[in-house]
Tab-separated table of C-alpha atoms in Angstrom:
chain	number	residue	atom	x	y	z
A	1	UNK	CA	0.465	-0.135	0.005
A	2	UNK	CA	2.822	2.195	0.817
A	3	UNK	CA	5.498	3.762	-1.784
A	4	UNK	CA	8.594	2.150	-0.605
A	5	UNK	CA	12.164	4.049	0.151
A	6	UNK	CA	13.313	2.515	-2.969
A	7	UNK	CA	10.813	3.269	-5.155
A	8	UNK	CA	10.848	6.688	-4.797
A	9	UNK	CA	14.358	6.637	-4.894
A	10	UNK	CA	13.378	5.417	-8.287
A	11	UNK	CA	11.085	8.219	-9.712
A	12	UNK	CA	13.167	10.418	-8.804
A	13	UNK	CA	15.639	8.740	-10.801
A	14	UNK	CA	13.542	7.649	-13.617
A	15	UNK	CA	12.434	11.981	-14.116
A	16	UNK	CA	14.686	12.434	-17.011
A	17	UNK	CA	14.000	9.009	-18.765
A	18	UNK	CA	9.868	9.567	-19.099
A	19	UNK	CA	9.841	12.797	-21.616
A	20	UNK	CA	10.658	13.454	-25.831
A	21	UNK	CA	12.898	14.704	-27.455
A	22	UNK	CA	11.986	17.328	-31.004
A	23	UNK	CA	13.144	19.330	-33.951
A	24	UNK	CA	13.131	22.109	-36.652
A	25	UNK	CA	16.920	22.569	-37.653
A	26	UNK	CA	18.949	24.572	-36.274
A	27	UNK	CA	17.608	28.376	-36.893
A	28	UNK	CA	21.317	30.383	-38.299
A	29	UNK	CA	23.859	27.659	-39.665
A	30	UNK	CA	25.444	30.551	-38.039
A	31	UNK	CA	29.452	28.872	-35.225
A	32	UNK	CA	29.084	31.761	-33.013
A	33	UNK	CA	31.113	32.539	-30.596
A	34	UNK	CA	32.300	29.748	-29.253
A	35	UNK	CA	34.882	29.163	-26.213
A	36	UNK	CA	37.214	27.071	-24.853
A	37	UNK	CA	38.291	26.150	-21.449
A	38	UNK	CA	42.015	25.218	-21.094
A	39	UNK	CA	42.442	22.817	-21.873
A	40	UNK	CA	40.353	22.596	-24.920
A	41	UNK	CA	36.972	21.904	-24.725
A	42	UNK	CA	33.916	23.265	-26.362
A	43	UNK	CA	32.719	25.249	-23.239
A	44	UNK	CA	28.412	25.282	-23.991
A	45	UNK	CA	26.020	26.867	-20.983
A	46	UNK	CA	23.216	25.850	-19.080
A	47	UNK	CA	20.151	27.336	-17.246
A	48	UNK	CA	18.368	25.574	-14.938
A	49	UNK	CA	16.273	26.954	-11.193
A	50	UNK	CA	16.928	23.964	-9.612
A	51	UNK	CA	18.051	25.705	-5.306
A	52	UNK	CA	17.385	22.605	-3.488
A	53	UNK	CA	18.261	18.204	-3.509
A	54	UNK	CA	17.235	18.265	-7.107
A	55	UNK	CA	20.084	21.101	-8.141
A	56	UNK	CA	22.017	19.085	-6.191
A	57	UNK	CA	21.196	15.776	-8.178
A	58	UNK	CA	20.613	17.931	-11.566
A	59	UNK	CA	25.006	19.309	-11.032
A	60	UNK	CA	25.488	16.031	-10.337
A	61	UNK	CA	25.414	14.457	-14.098
A	62	UNK	CA	26.543	17.136	-15.020
A	63	UNK	CA	30.295	16.825	-13.163
A	64	UNK	CA	29.414	12.861	-14.624
A	65	UNK	CA	29.316	14.223	-18.013
A	66	UNK	CA	32.370	16.744	-17.976
A	67	UNK	CA	34.649	14.611	-16.331
A	68	UNK	CA	33.192	11.531	-19.152
A	69	UNK	CA	34.416	12.934	-22.339
A	70	UNK	CA	37.548	15.333	-23.283
A	71	UNK	CA	35.327	17.127	-26.063
A	72	UNK	CA	32.545	19.495	-23.294
A	73	UNK	CA	32.228	20.949	-20.929
A	74	UNK	CA	29.157	21.869	-20.047
A	75	UNK	CA	28.264	25.084	-17.142
A	76	UNK	CA	25.532	24.447	-15.512
A	77	UNK	CA	24.102	28.701	-13.821
A	78	UNK	CA	21.559	27.859	-11.587
A	79	UNK	CA	18.584	31.112	-11.912
A	80	UNK	CA	15.784	32.690	-10.530
A	81	UNK	CA	13.009	31.012	-13.153
A	82	UNK	CA	11.687	34.382	-12.892
A	83	UNK	CA	14.990	35.334	-14.942
A	84	UNK	CA	14.880	31.846	-17.099
A	85	UNK	CA	11.229	32.945	-18.120
A	86	UNK	CA	11.645	37.455	-18.718
A	87	UNK	CA	15.089	37.970	-19.873
A	88	UNK	CA	16.694	34.658	-21.705
A	89	UNK	CA	14.663	35.496	-24.964
A	90	UNK	CA	16.603	39.360	-24.558
A	91	UNK	CA	19.946	37.813	-24.075
A	92	UNK	CA	19.640	34.834	-26.703
A	93	UNK	CA	18.669	37.968	-29.175
A	94	UNK	CA	22.212	39.353	-28.074
A	95	UNK	CA	24.355	36.994	-28.192
A	96	UNK	CA	24.644	35.739	-24.303
A	97	UNK	CA	21.735	34.016	-23.185
A	98	UNK	CA	21.972	30.258	-22.558
A	99	UNK	CA	22.589	27.549	-24.915
A	100	UNK	CA	20.302	25.315	-23.895
A	101	UNK	CA	18.281	25.657	-21.342
A	102	UNK	CA	15.024	24.063	-19.097
A	103	UNK	CA	11.594	24.900	-18.966
A	104	UNK	CA	8.020	23.363	-19.638
A	105	UNK	CA	6.432	22.368	-23.023
A	106	UNK	CA	3.490	25.914	-22.780
A	107	UNK	CA	6.654	27.973	-22.494
A	108	UNK	CA	8.529	26.460	-24.762
A	109	UNK	CA	5.815	26.033	-28.399
A	110	UNK	CA	5.511	29.636	-28.249
A	111	UNK	CA	9.686	30.071	-28.176
A	112	UNK	CA	9.975	27.458	-31.023
A	113	UNK	CA	7.307	29.676	-32.246
A	114	UNK	CA	9.686	32.499	-32.621
A	115	UNK	CA	12.537	31.585	-32.984
A	116	UNK	CA	14.077	31.802	-29.484
A	117	UNK	CA	14.217	27.779	-29.297
A	118	UNK	CA	15.919	25.646	-32.191
A	119	UNK	CA	14.219	22.125	-32.759
A	120	UNK	CA	15.789	18.710	-32.704
A	121	UNK	CA	14.076	16.506	-34.721
A	122	UNK	CA	17.552	15.155	-36.126
A	123	UNK	CA	18.036	14.500	-31.889
A	124	UNK	CA	15.093	12.483	-32.278
A	125	UNK	CA	15.973	11.042	-36.545
A	126	UNK	CA	18.584	9.114	-35.163
A	127	UNK	CA	17.651	5.915	-33.104
A	128	UNK	CA	21.413	4.917	-31.358
A	129	UNK	CA	20.390	8.918	-28.338
A	130	UNK	CA	17.899	5.810	-26.842
A	131	UNK	CA	14.464	8.614	-28.293
A	132	UNK	CA	12.282	4.804	-29.036
A	133	UNK	CA	11.981	4.617	-24.948
A	134	UNK	CA	10.904	7.435	-24.320
A	135	UNK	CA	6.513	7.754	-23.927
A	136	UNK	CA	4.402	8.733	-26.631
A	137	UNK	CA	2.570	11.584	-24.602
A	138	UNK	CA	5.509	12.954	-23.277
A	139	UNK	CA	7.096	13.496	-26.816
A	140	UNK	CA	3.359	14.831	-28.432
A	141	UNK	CA	3.345	17.492	-25.350
A	142	UNK	CA	7.495	19.019	-27.648
A	143	UNK	CA	5.788	18.560	-30.599
A	144	UNK	CA	4.865	21.292	-32.552
A	145	UNK	CA	3.755	22.730	-36.344
A	146	UNK	CA	6.409	25.447	-37.309
A	147	UNK	CA	6.140	26.879	-40.530
A	148	UNK	CA	3.827	23.620	-42.427
A	149	UNK	CA	6.410	21.017	-40.606
A	150	UNK	CA	5.461	18.445	-38.547
A	151	UNK	CA	8.964	19.126	-35.685
A	152	UNK	CA	10.014	17.454	-32.739
A	153	UNK	CA	11.328	20.560	-30.907
A	154	UNK	CA	13.246	19.278	-26.995
A	155	UNK	CA	14.346	16.691	-25.348
A	156	UNK	CA	12.416	15.120	-21.795
A	157	UNK	CA	13.619	16.416	-18.245
A	158	UNK	CA	12.209	16.521	-15.965
A	159	UNK	CA	8.500	14.764	-15.630
A	160	UNK	CA	7.316	14.192	-12.142
A	161	UNK	CA	3.351	13.005	-11.130
A	162	UNK	CA	3.216	14.325	-6.068
A	163	UNK	CA	1.968	12.249	-4.435
A	164	UNK	CA	1.110	12.367	-0.347
A	165	UNK	CA	4.425	12.223	1.637
A	166	UNK	CA	3.453	12.031	5.234
A	167	UNK	CA	5.154	12.670	8.529
A	168	UNK	CA	5.624	8.794	10.036
A	169	UNK	CA	7.212	10.502	13.664
A	170	UNK	CA	3.286	12.367	13.994
A	171	UNK	CA	1.317	9.486	11.778
A	172	UNK	CA	2.165	6.925	15.139
A	173	UNK	CA	1.506	9.709	17.422
A	174	UNK	CA	-1.868	10.277	16.269
A	175	UNK	CA	-2.179	6.112	16.590
A	176	UNK	CA	-2.157	6.362	12.811
A	177	UNK	CA	-1.058	2.415	11.452
A	178	UNK	CA	-0.487	1.014	7.842
A	179	UNK	CA	-4.482	0.027	7.536
A	180	UNK	CA	-4.978	3.949	7.673
A	181	UNK	CA	-3.565	4.876	4.567
A	182	UNK	CA	-6.414	6.488	2.475
A	183	UNK	CA	-8.038	4.879	-0.438
A	184	UNK	CA	-10.961	7.178	-1.042
A	185	UNK	CA	-9.986	11.688	-0.983
A	186	UNK	CA	-12.462	11.182	2.041
A	187	UNK	CA	-10.062	8.484	3.875
A	188	UNK	CA	-7.610	11.253	3.164
A	189	UNK	CA	-9.605	14.637	5.270
A	190	UNK	CA	-10.359	12.660	8.012
A	191	UNK	CA	-6.738	11.016	8.628
A	192	UNK	CA	-5.425	14.412	7.814
A	193	UNK	CA	-8.660	15.693	10.584
A	194	UNK	CA	-6.727	12.724	13.004
A	195	UNK	CA	-3.055	14.510	12.597
A	196	UNK	CA	-4.381	17.731	13.552
A	197	UNK	CA	-4.003	19.999	17.030
A	198	UNK	CA	-6.604	21.633	18.183
A	199	UNK	CA	-3.649	23.671	19.769
A	200	UNK	CA	-2.557	25.106	16.201
A	201	UNK	CA	0.520	23.895	16.847
A	202	UNK	CA	0.041	21.020	13.849
A	203	UNK	CA	-2.099	20.369	10.784
A	204	UNK	CA	-3.039	17.463	8.817
A	205	UNK	CA	-2.388	18.681	5.598
A	206	UNK	CA	-0.234	21.357	3.485
A	207	UNK	CA	-1.533	22.005	-0.050
A	208	UNK	CA	-0.637	24.200	-2.949
A	209	UNK	CA	-3.041	26.244	-4.549
A	210	UNK	CA	-1.786	25.250	-7.841
A	211	UNK	CA	-2.897	21.542	-7.408
A	212	UNK	CA	-6.619	22.756	-7.497
A	213	UNK	CA	-7.136	21.673	-11.381
A	214	UNK	CA	-5.742	18.101	-10.501
A	215	UNK	CA	-8.367	18.078	-7.258
A	216	UNK	CA	-11.348	19.196	-8.571
A	217	UNK	CA	-10.875	16.171	-12.173
A	218	UNK	CA	-10.744	13.856	-9.236
A	219	UNK	CA	-13.781	15.599	-7.102
A	220	UNK	CA	-16.098	16.783	-9.270
A	221	UNK	CA	-16.018	17.513	-12.283
A	222	UNK	CA	-13.250	19.821	-13.076
A	223	UNK	CA	-12.413	23.305	-14.760
A	224	UNK	CA	-12.641	22.410	-18.081
A	225	UNK	CA	-14.388	18.621	-20.240
A	226	UNK	CA	-11.999	17.035	-22.547
A	227	UNK	CA	-13.958	18.435	-25.413
A	228	UNK	CA	-13.502	22.522	-23.966
A	229	UNK	CA	-16.652	22.985	-22.714
A	230	UNK	CA	-15.733	24.552	-19.056
A	231	UNK	CA	-17.360	22.593	-16.590
A	232	UNK	CA	-16.121	25.161	-13.367
A	233	UNK	CA	-19.737	25.882	-12.661
A	234	UNK	CA	-21.099	22.426	-12.362
A	235	UNK	CA	-22.630	20.537	-8.581
A	236	UNK	CA	-20.362	18.456	-8.159
A	237	UNK	CA	-17.387	20.963	-7.970
A	238	UNK	CA	-19.526	23.464	-6.071
A	239	UNK	CA	-20.432	20.655	-3.415
A	240	UNK	CA	-16.218	19.173	-3.823
A	241	UNK	CA	-15.424	22.857	-2.689
A	242	UNK	CA	-17.765	22.959	0.091
A	243	UNK	CA	-16.189	19.902	1.423
A	244	UNK	CA	-12.864	21.485	1.607
A	245	UNK	CA	-13.706	25.258	2.381
A	246	UNK	CA	-15.238	23.557	5.481
A	247	UNK	CA	-11.825	21.142	6.058
A	248	UNK	CA	-10.194	24.429	6.370
A	249	UNK	CA	-12.521	26.269	8.268
A	250	UNK	CA	-11.956	23.512	10.645
A	251	UNK	CA	-8.598	24.595	11.043
A	252	UNK	CA	-7.102	21.010	9.284
A	253	UNK	CA	-5.006	23.448	6.344
A	254	UNK	CA	-3.418	26.148	6.580
A	255	UNK	CA	-4.607	27.981	3.588
A	256	UNK	CA	-3.243	29.891	0.909
A	257	UNK	CA	0.039	28.018	0.540
A	258	UNK	CA	2.160	28.568	-3.115
A	259	UNK	CA	4.390	25.055	-3.894
A	260	UNK	CA	7.474	26.698	-1.251
A	261	UNK	CA	5.043	27.422	1.442
A	262	UNK	CA	3.425	23.839	2.039
A	263	UNK	CA	6.859	22.008	1.419
A	264	UNK	CA	7.982	24.774	4.318
A	265	UNK	CA	5.081	23.692	6.090
A	266	UNK	CA	5.864	20.740	6.292
A	267	UNK	CA	9.330	20.157	6.150
A	268	UNK	CA	9.210	22.440	9.470
A	269	UNK	CA	6.490	20.582	11.422
A	270	UNK	CA	4.005	22.215	10.932
A	271	UNK	CA	1.514	20.321	8.139
A	272	UNK	CA	1.664	16.451	8.852
A	273	UNK	CA	1.199	16.001	5.385
A	274	UNK	CA	1.789	17.588	2.369
A	275	UNK	CA	1.229	16.619	-1.924
A	276	UNK	CA	3.429	17.299	-3.320
A	277	UNK	CA	6.368	15.301	-6.455
A	278	UNK	CA	9.503	13.778	-5.813
A	279	UNK	CA	11.409	15.933	-4.873
A	280	UNK	CA	10.917	15.995	-1.586
A	281	UNK	CA	12.083	13.394	-0.459
A	282	UNK	CA	15.961	14.908	-0.553
A	283	UNK	CA	14.354	17.997	0.965
A	284	UNK	CA	12.766	15.951	4.038
A	285	UNK	CA	15.576	13.931	4.046
A	286	UNK	CA	17.685	16.945	4.884
A	287	UNK	CA	15.322	18.575	7.187
A	288	UNK	CA	15.470	16.006	9.441
A	289	UNK	CA	12.016	14.941	8.870
A	290	UNK	CA	11.548	11.019	9.877
A	291	UNK	CA	8.433	10.650	6.340
A	292	UNK	CA	7.179	8.206	3.848
A	293	UNK	CA	4.761	8.482	0.648
A	294	UNK	CA	1.789	7.458	-0.920
A	295	UNK	CA	-0.213	7.580	-4.016
A	296	UNK	CA	-2.891	11.072	-3.636
A	297	UNK	CA	-6.000	9.131	-2.994
A	298	UNK	CA	-8.574	8.780	-6.544
A	299	UNK	CA	-11.789	11.057	-5.454
A	300	UNK	CA	-15.775	10.556	-6.307
A	301	UNK	CA	-15.350	12.928	-9.073
A	302	UNK	CA	-17.255	12.346	-12.090
A	303	UNK	CA	-14.400	14.105	-14.936
A	304	UNK	CA	-13.284	11.501	-18.000
A	305	UNK	CA	-10.787	11.747	-19.237
A	306	UNK	CA	-9.807	10.921	-23.195
A	307	UNK	CA	-9.695	7.025	-21.720
A	308	UNK	CA	-13.170	6.811	-19.695
A	309	UNK	CA	-11.207	7.250	-16.353
A	310	UNK	CA	-12.507	8.616	-13.597
A	311	UNK	CA	-11.180	9.704	-10.347
A	312	UNK	CA	-7.505	11.213	-10.505
A	313	UNK	CA	-6.058	13.780	-8.608
A	314	UNK	CA	-2.222	12.838	-9.540
A	315	UNK	CA	-1.075	15.760	-11.051
A	316	UNK	CA	2.294	16.523	-11.837
A	317	UNK	CA	5.447	18.469	-13.496
A	318	UNK	CA	6.370	18.032	-16.573
A	319	UNK	CA	10.436	20.206	-17.460
A	320	UNK	CA	12.238	19.617	-20.930
A	321	UNK	CA	15.871	20.989	-22.781
A	322	UNK	CA	15.175	23.991	-25.513
A	323	UNK	CA	18.462	24.355	-27.480
A	324	UNK	CA	18.858	28.196	-27.893
A	325	UNK	CA	18.638	29.404	-31.770
A	326	UNK	CA	22.400	31.158	-30.498
A	327	UNK	CA	23.850	27.989	-31.331
A	328	UNK	CA	23.739	27.026	-35.051
A	329	UNK	CA	25.486	24.301	-36.366
A	330	UNK	CA	28.321	25.166	-34.067
A	331	UNK	CA	30.669	22.963	-32.438
A	332	UNK	CA	28.641	23.479	-29.357
A	333	UNK	CA	25.342	21.013	-31.037
A	334	UNK	CA	26.956	18.053	-30.571
A	335	UNK	CA	27.705	18.284	-27.601
A	336	UNK	CA	24.075	19.759	-26.129
A	337	UNK	CA	22.858	15.720	-27.810
A	338	UNK	CA	25.959	13.550	-26.631
A	339	UNK	CA	23.852	15.627	-22.699
A	340	UNK	CA	20.688	15.160	-23.842
A	341	UNK	CA	22.035	11.058	-24.484
A	342	UNK	CA	23.487	11.324	-21.673
A	343	UNK	CA	20.878	12.702	-19.545
A	344	UNK	CA	18.910	10.104	-20.486
A	345	UNK	CA	20.872	7.225	-20.527
A	346	UNK	CA	19.072	4.213	-18.534
A	347	UNK	CA	20.975	4.569	-15.469
A	348	UNK	CA	20.950	7.591	-14.546
């Protein structure tokens, strides 16, 4: 019933493996200014926004890649996500931006169409790059129509589903056992009530506001149907939202949390449970929180997915690697492709 720690580690490790690559070919065809290190390696700049435990994992993979060959040197630069979103386009236009960067498919589509990113269909064309192992639905997210041609425009970086992480010490202190692992959303709320202290020193569950779209699909009709019809005002959604309003008003959860605040509530011992991605494993460990995890339980919603299934409350975060147009067909491009192949290999 519980997801054991070795499976948690495997889930975190597989973040790199379930994605897709894509590509239009190089957009500028030029070589640009290719810098080299003192020992003659082609220097390649990467931007990413991972500032915590996931950043350490990424840096270790980059270090391993740099040591694995003598042609390329990846310079992994931590940038706030806001900086990536607000300044990257200008930086790339002037040639001072990253050679490749991680962001989501929503941003990537616009930047692929406007030429900030160059697509990578040629990377997919070489089956030695392992692209045949990518999940079709993940590749589909970054397959766009560029100038009338279907192009794959990115390479999978990380795909992380949410789960419920719980403080095992608090769990035990509340008299809960493995038999109390909830399998329905209502059971989850009841467990959260048992984990809450009436003096306000401990809340049962921390939930980030960003997860509500998934929760409403699992417990109601969702925000809109798969046909694109708005369904937010349905009676099922209203009943679920009233249930959750009563839950918050009862003092069982802290309202108005973003992802960071929800995690901090759990990692500080303020909340006994949190719904978040697999990066919480290392973060909670670093904070000395004894913890375990279980799947986000199903609700009784009527939202119907494209495959006909109902009830899931699981959200996810999907990120991809994108090559910027300042790279063109320079010496950097094969080095970036080598890194993509290395990053998504089975061991990593």
